Coordinates of C-alpha atoms in Angstrom, one line a residue:
Chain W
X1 CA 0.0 0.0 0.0
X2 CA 1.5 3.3 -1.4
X3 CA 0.9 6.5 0.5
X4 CA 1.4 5.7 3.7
X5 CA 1.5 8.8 6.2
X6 CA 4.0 8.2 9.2
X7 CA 3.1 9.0 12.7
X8 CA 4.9 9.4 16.2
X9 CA 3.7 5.8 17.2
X10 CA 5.5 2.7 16.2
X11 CA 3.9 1.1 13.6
X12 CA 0.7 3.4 13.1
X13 CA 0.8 4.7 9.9
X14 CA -2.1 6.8 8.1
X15 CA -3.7 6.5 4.8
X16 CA -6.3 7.8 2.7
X17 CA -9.0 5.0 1.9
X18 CA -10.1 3.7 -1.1
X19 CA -13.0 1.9 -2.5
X20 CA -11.5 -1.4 -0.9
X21 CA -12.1 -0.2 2.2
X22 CA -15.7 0.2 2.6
X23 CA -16.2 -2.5 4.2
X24 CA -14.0 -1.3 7.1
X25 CA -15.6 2.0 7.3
X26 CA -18.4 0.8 7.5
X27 CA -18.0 -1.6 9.8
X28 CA -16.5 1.3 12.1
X29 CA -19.2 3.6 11.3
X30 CA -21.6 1.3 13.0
X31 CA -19.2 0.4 15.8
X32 CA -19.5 4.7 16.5
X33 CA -23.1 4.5 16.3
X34 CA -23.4 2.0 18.7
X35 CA -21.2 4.1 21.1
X36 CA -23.2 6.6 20.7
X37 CA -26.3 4.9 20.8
X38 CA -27.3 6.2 18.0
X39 CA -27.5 2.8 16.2
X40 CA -30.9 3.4 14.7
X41 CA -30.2 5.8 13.3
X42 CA -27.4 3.9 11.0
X43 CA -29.6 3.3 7.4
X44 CA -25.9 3.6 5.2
X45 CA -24.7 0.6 3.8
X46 CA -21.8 -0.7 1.6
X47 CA -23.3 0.3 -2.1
X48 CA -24.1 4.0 -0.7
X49 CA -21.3 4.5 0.9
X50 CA -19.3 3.7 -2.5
X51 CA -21.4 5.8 -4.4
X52 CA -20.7 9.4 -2.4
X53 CA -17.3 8.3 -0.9
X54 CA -15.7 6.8 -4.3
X55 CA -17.9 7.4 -7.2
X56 CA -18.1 10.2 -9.5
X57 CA -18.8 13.2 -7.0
X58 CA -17.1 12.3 -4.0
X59 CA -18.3 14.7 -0.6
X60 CA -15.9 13.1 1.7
X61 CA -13.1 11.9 2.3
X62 CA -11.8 9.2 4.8
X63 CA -8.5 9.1 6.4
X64 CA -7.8 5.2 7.9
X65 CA -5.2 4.7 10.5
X66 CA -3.5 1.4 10.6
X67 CA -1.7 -0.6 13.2
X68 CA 1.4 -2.4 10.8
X69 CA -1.7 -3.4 7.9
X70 CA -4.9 -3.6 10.6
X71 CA -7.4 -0.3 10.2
X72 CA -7.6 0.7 13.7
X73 CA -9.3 4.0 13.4
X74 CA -10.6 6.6 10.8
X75 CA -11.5 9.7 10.4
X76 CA -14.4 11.0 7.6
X77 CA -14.5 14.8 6.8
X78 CA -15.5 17.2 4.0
X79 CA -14.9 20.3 3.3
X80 CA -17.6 23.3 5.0
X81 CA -17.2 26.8 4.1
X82 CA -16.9 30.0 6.8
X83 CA -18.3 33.2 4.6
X84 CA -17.1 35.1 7.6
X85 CA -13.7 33.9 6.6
X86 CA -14.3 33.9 3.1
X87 CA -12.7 30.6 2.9
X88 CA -13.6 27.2 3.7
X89 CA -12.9 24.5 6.2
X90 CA -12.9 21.2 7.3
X91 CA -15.7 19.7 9.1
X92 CA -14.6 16.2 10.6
X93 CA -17.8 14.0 10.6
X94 CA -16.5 11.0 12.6
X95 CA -13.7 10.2 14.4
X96 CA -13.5 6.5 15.6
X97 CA -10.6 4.3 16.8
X98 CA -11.5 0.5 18.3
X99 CA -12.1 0.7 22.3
X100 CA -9.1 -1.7 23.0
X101 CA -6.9 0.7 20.7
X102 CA -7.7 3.6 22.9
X103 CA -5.5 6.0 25.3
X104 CA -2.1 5.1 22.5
X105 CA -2.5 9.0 20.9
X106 CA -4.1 7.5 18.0
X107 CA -7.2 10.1 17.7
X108 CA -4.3 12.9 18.4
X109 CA -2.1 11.3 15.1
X110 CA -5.5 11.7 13.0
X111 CA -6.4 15.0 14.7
X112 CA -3.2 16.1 14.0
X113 CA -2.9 15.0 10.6
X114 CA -6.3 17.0 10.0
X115 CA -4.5 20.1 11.5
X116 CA -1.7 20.0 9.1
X117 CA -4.3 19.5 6.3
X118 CA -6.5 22.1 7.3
X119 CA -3.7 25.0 7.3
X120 CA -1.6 23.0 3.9
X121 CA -5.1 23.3 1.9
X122 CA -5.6 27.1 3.1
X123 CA -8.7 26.4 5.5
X124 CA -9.3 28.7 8.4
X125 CA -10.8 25.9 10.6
X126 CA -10.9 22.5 11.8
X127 CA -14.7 21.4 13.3
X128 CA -17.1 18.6 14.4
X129 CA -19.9 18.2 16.7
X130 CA -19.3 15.8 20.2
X131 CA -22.7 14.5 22.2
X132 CA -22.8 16.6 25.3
X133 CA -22.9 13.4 27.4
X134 CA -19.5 12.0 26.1
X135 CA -17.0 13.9 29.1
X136 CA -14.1 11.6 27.8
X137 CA -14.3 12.9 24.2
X138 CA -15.4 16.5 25.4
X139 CA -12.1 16.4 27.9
X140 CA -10.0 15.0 24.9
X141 CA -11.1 17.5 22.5
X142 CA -10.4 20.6 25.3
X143 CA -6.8 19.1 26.0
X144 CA -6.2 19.8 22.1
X145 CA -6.8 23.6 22.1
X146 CA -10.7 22.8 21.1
X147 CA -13.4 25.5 22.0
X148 CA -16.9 24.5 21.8
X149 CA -19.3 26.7 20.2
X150 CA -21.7 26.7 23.4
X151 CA -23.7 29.7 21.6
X152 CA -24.9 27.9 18.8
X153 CA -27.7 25.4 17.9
X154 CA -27.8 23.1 14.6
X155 CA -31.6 23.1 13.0
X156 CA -32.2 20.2 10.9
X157 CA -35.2 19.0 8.5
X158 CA -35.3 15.5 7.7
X159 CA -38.2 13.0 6.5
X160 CA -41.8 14.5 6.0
X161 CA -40.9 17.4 7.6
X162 CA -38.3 17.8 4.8
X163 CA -40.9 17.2 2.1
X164 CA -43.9 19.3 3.7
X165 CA -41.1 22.4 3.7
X166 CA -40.3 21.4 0.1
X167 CA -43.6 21.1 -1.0
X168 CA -44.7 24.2 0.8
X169 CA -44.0 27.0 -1.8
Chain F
X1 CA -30.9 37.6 -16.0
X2 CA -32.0 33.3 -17.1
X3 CA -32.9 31.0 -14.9
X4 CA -35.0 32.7 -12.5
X5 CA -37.0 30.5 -10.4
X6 CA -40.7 31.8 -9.4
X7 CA -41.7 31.7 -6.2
X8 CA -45.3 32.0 -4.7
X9 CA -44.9 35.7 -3.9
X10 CA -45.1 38.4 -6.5
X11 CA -42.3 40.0 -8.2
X12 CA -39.8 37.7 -5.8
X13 CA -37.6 34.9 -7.9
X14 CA -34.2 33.1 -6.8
X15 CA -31.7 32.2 -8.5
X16 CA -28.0 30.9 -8.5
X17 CA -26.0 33.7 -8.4
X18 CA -22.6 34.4 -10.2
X19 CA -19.6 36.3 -9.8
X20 CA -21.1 39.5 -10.9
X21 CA -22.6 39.1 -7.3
X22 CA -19.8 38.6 -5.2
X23 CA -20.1 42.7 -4.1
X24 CA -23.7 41.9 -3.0
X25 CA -23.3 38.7 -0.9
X26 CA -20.2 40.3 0.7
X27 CA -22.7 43.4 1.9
X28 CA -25.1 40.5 2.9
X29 CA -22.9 38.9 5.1
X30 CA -21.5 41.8 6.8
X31 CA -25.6 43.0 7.3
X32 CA -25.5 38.8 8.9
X33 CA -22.7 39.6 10.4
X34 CA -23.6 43.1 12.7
X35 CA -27.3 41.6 13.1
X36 CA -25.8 38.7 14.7
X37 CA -23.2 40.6 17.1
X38 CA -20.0 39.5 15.2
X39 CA -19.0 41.8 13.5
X40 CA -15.3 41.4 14.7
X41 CA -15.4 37.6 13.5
X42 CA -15.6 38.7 9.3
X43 CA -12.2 39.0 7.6
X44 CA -13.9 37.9 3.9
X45 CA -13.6 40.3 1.3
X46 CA -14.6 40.1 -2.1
X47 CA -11.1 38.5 -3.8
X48 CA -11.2 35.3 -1.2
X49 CA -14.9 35.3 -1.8
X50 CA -14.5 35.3 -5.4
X51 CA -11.9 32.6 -5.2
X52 CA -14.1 30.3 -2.9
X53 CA -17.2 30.4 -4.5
X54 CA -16.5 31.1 -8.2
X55 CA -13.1 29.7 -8.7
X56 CA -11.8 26.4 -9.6
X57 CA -13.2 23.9 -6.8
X58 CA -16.5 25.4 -5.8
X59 CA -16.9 24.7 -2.3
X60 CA -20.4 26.3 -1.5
X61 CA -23.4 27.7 -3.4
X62 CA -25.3 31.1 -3.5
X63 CA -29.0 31.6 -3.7
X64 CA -30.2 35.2 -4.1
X65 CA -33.8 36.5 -3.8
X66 CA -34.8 39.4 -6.2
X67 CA -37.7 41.6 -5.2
X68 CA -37.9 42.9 -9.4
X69 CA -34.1 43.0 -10.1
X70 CA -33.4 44.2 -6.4
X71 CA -31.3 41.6 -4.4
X72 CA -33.1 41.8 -0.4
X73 CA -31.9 38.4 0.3
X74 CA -29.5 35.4 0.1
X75 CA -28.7 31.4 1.2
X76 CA -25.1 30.2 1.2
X77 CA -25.0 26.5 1.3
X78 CA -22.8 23.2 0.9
X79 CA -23.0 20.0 0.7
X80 CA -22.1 18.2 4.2
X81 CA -22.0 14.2 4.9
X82 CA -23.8 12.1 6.9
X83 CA -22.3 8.8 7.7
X84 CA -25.4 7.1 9.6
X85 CA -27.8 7.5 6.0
X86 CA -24.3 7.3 4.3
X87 CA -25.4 9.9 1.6
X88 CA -24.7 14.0 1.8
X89 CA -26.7 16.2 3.0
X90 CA -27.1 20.2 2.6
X91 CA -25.6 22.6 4.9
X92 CA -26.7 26.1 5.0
X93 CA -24.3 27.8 6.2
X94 CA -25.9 31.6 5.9
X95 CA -29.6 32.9 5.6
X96 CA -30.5 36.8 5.5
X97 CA -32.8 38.7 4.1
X98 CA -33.0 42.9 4.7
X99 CA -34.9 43.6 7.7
X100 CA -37.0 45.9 5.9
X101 CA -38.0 42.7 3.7
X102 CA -38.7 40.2 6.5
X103 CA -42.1 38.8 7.2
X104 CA -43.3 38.4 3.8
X105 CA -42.2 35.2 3.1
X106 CA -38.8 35.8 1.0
X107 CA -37.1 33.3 3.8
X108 CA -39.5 30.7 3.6
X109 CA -39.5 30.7 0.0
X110 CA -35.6 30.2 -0.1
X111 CA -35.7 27.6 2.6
X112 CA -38.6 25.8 0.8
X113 CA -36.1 25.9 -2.3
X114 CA -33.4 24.4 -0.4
X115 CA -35.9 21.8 1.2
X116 CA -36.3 20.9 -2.3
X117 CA -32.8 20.9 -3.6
X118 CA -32.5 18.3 -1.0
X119 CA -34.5 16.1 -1.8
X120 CA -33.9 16.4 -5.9
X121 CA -30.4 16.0 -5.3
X122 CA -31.0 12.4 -3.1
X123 CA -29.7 14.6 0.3
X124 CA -31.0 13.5 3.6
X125 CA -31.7 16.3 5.8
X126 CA -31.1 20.0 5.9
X127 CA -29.7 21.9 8.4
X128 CA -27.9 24.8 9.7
X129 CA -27.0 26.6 12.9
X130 CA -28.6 29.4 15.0
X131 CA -27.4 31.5 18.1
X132 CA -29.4 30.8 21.0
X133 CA -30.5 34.3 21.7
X134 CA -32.1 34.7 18.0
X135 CA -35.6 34.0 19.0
X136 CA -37.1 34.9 16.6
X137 CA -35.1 33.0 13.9
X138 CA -36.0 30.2 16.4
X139 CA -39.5 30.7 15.9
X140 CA -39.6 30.8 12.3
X141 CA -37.4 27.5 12.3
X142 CA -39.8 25.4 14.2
X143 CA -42.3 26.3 12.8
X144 CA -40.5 25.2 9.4
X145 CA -40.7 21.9 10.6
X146 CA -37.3 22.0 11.5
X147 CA -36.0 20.1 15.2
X148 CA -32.8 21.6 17.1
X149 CA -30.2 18.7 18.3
X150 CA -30.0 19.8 21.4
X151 CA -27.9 17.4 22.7
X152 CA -24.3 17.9 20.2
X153 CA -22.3 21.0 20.9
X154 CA -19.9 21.8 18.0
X155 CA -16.0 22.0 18.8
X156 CA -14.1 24.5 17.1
X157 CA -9.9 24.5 16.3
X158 CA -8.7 27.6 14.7
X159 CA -5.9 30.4 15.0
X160 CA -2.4 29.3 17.4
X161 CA -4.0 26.3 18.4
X162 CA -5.0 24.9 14.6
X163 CA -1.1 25.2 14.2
X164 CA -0.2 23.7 17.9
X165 CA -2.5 21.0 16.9
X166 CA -0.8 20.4 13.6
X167 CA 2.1 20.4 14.7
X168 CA 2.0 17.9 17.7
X169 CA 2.6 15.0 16.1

């Protein structure tokens, strides 16, 4: 495997995933929802996750980290845009490594990583959302210079609320 | 001007706009900007604006509201991801119209475009962000249909500690 992105940590390496490792992601994805206990809300599944991570508009991108060749962890993010800054940034969507991986600076390589990509590609910020019942994540996040946006609430349509607002005007 | 879309109210149609507007959706967001108490926060200008939104990799799009061939309002949006449906979904990351044009419907109508940009383009939900104290935006969300996730506060690297994060590892 080509591309491989060294890290502090003996044998963790990082790489961007390709359609081979769906599967994997996932797998992980769901592992995150059940941590978060979100599990029903999980409806993704191998051929959509191809279609809008690999196929021919791709809105995210996935950053694996593996321990010597076994995915361990990954990262999904896309890119979000400040018009305040004029410029736009990255938006991390998930952050996951395996429970038994845990406490070995492994969500600080990929953090990192993102950090480095954020300022190379010219983005003003790094972001994500964290539920406000998850202290150890919350506590991790603050120990890397994160400030949560305590101010702000996110709004969302979805399902026939979606289509009554579309079908309103 | 081609490609104006009608709307239920008379004289008022959206469209896309293009970099002939980049002076007008600067104004807007600075109008945004001192209605929602941060001011100090916009360093855009018209040339990163320009380069962001009409250059080479488009990262978000702009809707603008005519009243005849007067712009009084705007919707700045981008596709985000959700990895639970595993499909993307539309952010939108700035709404305005001019206070003098509020309560006529112009907001609804661009939100009710959006609502059905979602679902025409196979998103999942659409959603956005509002400050606490804005009531009244409140208000007119909910009764959109639209349900605040109350429980996910959003974390926020930027500035020294974007570069301390980058380079930790």
């Amino acid at each position: 495997m080509s591309d491989r992105i060294p890290t502090q940590i003996p044998d963790l390496t990082l790489r961007f995933a390709t359609e081979a490792d769906v599967g994997i992601i996932l797998a992980f994805i769901k592992e995150l929802a059940e941590y978060e206990r979100l599990s029903h809300e999980v409806t993704a599944d191998e051929d959509t996750l191809r279609a809008s991570l690999f196929g021919g508009r791709r809105v995210a991108e996935v950053l694996i980290a593996d321990l010597r060749t076994a995915p361990v962890g990954f990262a999904l993010f896309f890119h979000n845009f400040s018009t305040f800054l004029g410029r736009p940034g990255i938006y991390l969507e998930d952050l996951y490594v395996k429970p038994s991986m845990r406490g070995q600076g492994i969500g600080t390589a990929l953090l990192s990583f993102l950090g480095r990509l954020t300022r190379e590609r010219g983005c003003g910020r790094l972001e994500w959302a964290v539920l406000d019942w998850n202290e150890p994540a919350i506590t991790f996040y603050r120990n890397l210079g994160a400030q949560p946006l305590d101010d702000w609430t996110v709004f969302r349509v979805a399902g026939p609320a979606l289509h009554a607002l579309a079908d309103r005007v």
